[in-house]
Short mmCIF file of C-alpha atoms in Angstrom, two decimals:
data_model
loop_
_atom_site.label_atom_id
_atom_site.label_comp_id
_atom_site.label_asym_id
_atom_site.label_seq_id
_atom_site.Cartn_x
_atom_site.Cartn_y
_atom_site.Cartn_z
CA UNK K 15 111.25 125.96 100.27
CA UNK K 16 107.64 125.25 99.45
CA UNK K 17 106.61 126.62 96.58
CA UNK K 18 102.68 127.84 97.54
CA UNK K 19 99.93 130.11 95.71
CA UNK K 20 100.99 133.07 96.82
CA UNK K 21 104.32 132.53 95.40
CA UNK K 22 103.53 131.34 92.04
CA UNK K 23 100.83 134.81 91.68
CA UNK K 24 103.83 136.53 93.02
CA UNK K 25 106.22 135.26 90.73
CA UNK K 26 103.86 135.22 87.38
CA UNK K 27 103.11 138.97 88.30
CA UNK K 28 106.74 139.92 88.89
CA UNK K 29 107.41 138.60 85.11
CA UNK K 30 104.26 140.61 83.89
CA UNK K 31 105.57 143.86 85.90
CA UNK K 32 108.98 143.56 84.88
CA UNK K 33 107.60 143.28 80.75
CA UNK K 34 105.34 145.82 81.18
CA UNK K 35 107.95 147.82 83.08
CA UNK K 36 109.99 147.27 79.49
CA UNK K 37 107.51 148.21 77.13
CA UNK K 38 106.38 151.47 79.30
CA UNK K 39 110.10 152.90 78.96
CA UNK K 40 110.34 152.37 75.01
CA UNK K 41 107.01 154.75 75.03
CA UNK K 42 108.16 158.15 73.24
CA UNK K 43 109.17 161.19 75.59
CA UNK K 44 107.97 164.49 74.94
CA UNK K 45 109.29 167.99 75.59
CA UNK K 46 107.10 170.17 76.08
CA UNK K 47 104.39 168.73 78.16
CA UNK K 48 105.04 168.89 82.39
CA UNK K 49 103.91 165.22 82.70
CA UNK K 50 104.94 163.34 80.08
CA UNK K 51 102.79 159.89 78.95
CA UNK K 52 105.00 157.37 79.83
CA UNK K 53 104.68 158.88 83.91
CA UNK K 54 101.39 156.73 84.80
CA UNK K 55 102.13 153.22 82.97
CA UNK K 56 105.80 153.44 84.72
CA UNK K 57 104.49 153.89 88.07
CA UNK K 58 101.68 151.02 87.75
CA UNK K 59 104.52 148.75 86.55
CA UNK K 60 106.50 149.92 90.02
CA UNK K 61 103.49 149.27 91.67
CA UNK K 62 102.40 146.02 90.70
CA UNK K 63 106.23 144.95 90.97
CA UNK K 64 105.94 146.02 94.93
CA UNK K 65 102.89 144.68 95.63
CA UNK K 66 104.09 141.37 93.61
CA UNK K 67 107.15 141.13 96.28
CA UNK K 68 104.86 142.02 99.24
CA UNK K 69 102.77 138.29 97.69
CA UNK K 70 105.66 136.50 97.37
CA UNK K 71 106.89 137.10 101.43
CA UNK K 72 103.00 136.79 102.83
CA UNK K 73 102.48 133.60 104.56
CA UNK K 74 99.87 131.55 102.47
CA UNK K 75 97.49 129.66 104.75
CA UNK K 76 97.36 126.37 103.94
CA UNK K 77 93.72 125.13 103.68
CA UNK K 78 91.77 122.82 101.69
CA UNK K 79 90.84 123.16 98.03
CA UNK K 80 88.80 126.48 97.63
CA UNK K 81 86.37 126.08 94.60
CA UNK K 82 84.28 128.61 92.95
CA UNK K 83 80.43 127.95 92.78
CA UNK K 84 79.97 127.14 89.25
CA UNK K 85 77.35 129.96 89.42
CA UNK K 86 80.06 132.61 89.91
CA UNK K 87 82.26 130.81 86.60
CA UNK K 88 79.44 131.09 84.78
CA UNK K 89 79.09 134.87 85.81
CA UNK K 90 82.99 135.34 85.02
CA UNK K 91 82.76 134.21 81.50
CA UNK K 92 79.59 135.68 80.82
CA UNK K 93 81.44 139.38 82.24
CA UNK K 94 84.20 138.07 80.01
CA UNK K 95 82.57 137.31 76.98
CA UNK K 96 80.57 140.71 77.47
CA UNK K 97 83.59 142.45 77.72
CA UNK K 98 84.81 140.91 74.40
CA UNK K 99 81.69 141.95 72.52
CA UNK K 100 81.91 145.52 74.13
CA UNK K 101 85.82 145.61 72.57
CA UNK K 102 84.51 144.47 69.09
CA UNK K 103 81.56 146.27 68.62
CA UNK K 104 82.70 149.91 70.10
CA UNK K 105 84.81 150.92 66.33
CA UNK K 106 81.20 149.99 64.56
CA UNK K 107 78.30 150.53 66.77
CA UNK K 108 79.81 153.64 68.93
CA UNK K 109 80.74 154.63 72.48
CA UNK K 110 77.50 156.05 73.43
CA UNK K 111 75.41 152.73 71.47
CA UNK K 112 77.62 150.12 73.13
CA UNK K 113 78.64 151.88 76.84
CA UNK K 114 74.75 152.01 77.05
CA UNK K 115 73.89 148.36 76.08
CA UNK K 116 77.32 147.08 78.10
CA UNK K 117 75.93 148.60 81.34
CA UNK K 118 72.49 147.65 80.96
CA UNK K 119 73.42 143.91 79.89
CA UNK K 120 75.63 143.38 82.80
CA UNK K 121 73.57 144.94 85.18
CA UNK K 122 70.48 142.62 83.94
CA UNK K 123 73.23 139.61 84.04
CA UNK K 124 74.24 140.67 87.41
CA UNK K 125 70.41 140.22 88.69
CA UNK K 126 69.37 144.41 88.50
CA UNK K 127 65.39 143.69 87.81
CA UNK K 128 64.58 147.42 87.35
CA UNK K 129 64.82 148.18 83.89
CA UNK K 130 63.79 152.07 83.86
CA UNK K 131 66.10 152.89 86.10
CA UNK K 132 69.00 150.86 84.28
CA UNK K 133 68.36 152.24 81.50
CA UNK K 134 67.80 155.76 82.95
CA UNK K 135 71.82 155.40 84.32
CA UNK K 136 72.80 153.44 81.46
CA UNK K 137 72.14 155.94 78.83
CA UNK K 138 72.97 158.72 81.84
CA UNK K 139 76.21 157.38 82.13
CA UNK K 140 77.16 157.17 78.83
CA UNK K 141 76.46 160.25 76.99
CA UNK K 142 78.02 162.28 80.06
CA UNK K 143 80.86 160.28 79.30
CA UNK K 144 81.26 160.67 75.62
CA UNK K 145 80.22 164.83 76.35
CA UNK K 146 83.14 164.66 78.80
CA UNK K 147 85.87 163.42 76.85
CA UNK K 148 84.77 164.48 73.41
CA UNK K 149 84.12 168.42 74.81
CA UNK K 150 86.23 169.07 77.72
CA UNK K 151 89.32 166.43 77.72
CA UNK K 152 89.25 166.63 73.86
CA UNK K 153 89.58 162.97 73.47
CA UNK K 154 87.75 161.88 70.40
CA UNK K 155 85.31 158.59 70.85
CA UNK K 156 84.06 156.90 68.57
CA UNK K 157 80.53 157.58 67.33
CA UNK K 158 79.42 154.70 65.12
CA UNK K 159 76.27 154.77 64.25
CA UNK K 160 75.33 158.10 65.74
CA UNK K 161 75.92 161.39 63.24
CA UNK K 162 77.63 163.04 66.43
#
């Protein structure tokens, strides 16, 4: 048996479903609530553990070499790297500071030219966000710099 692509994904994501699948039953169960926490993170784990299986049985085509344009690696790292900053900064600088300047950033990186309207749905985006889960879901974001 050839050991192909799809196989290896399929068998690296059956490991990461199958530890994730672990970690999500040690989460705490509570009582009195009809849907308890751990109910979401235990059906992703099923669900990436299917849809790993489903990879491993798929017939992988094979085909030459495909390479990424080193203009789309240089995107990736430059998402990733964004990302990383976004996960640093949020405790300090604030959800509605750092959601804005993460969505304009990538959308300027991403090749959006028109800046008013970026930063119309940048700063949009984010304070309906923070208004939603600060007011209605009572989840409490951080506000850094802000006296929210």
């Amino acid at each position: 048996m050839k050991f192909t692509l799809n196989k290896k994904l399929s068998t690296a994501l059956s490991v990461i479903s199958i530890a994730y699948l672990i970690m999500a039953y040690q989460l705490p169960e509570y009582t009195l609530v009809p849907v308890d926490s751990d109910v979401i993170p235990k059906i992703l784990g099923y669900i990436l553990l299917f849809l790993s299986i489903i990879l491993f049985f798929l017939k992988d085509e094979e085909k030459k070499e495909a390479s990424l344009p080193r203009k789309e690696i240089g995107m990736l790292l430059g998402t990733a790297v964004l990302i990383l900053f976004y996960i640093f900064l949020l405790e300090i600088v604030g959800f509605i500071i750092m959601t804005t300047l993460f969505i304009f950033v990538s959308s300027r990186f991403y090749g959006y030219k028109k800046y008013i309207t970026n930063g119309i749905v940048s700063i949009g985006f984010s304070v309906a966000m923070y208004l939603l889960f600060n007011e209605l879901l009572l989840v409490r974001l951080p506000s850094g710099w802000l006296p929210l």
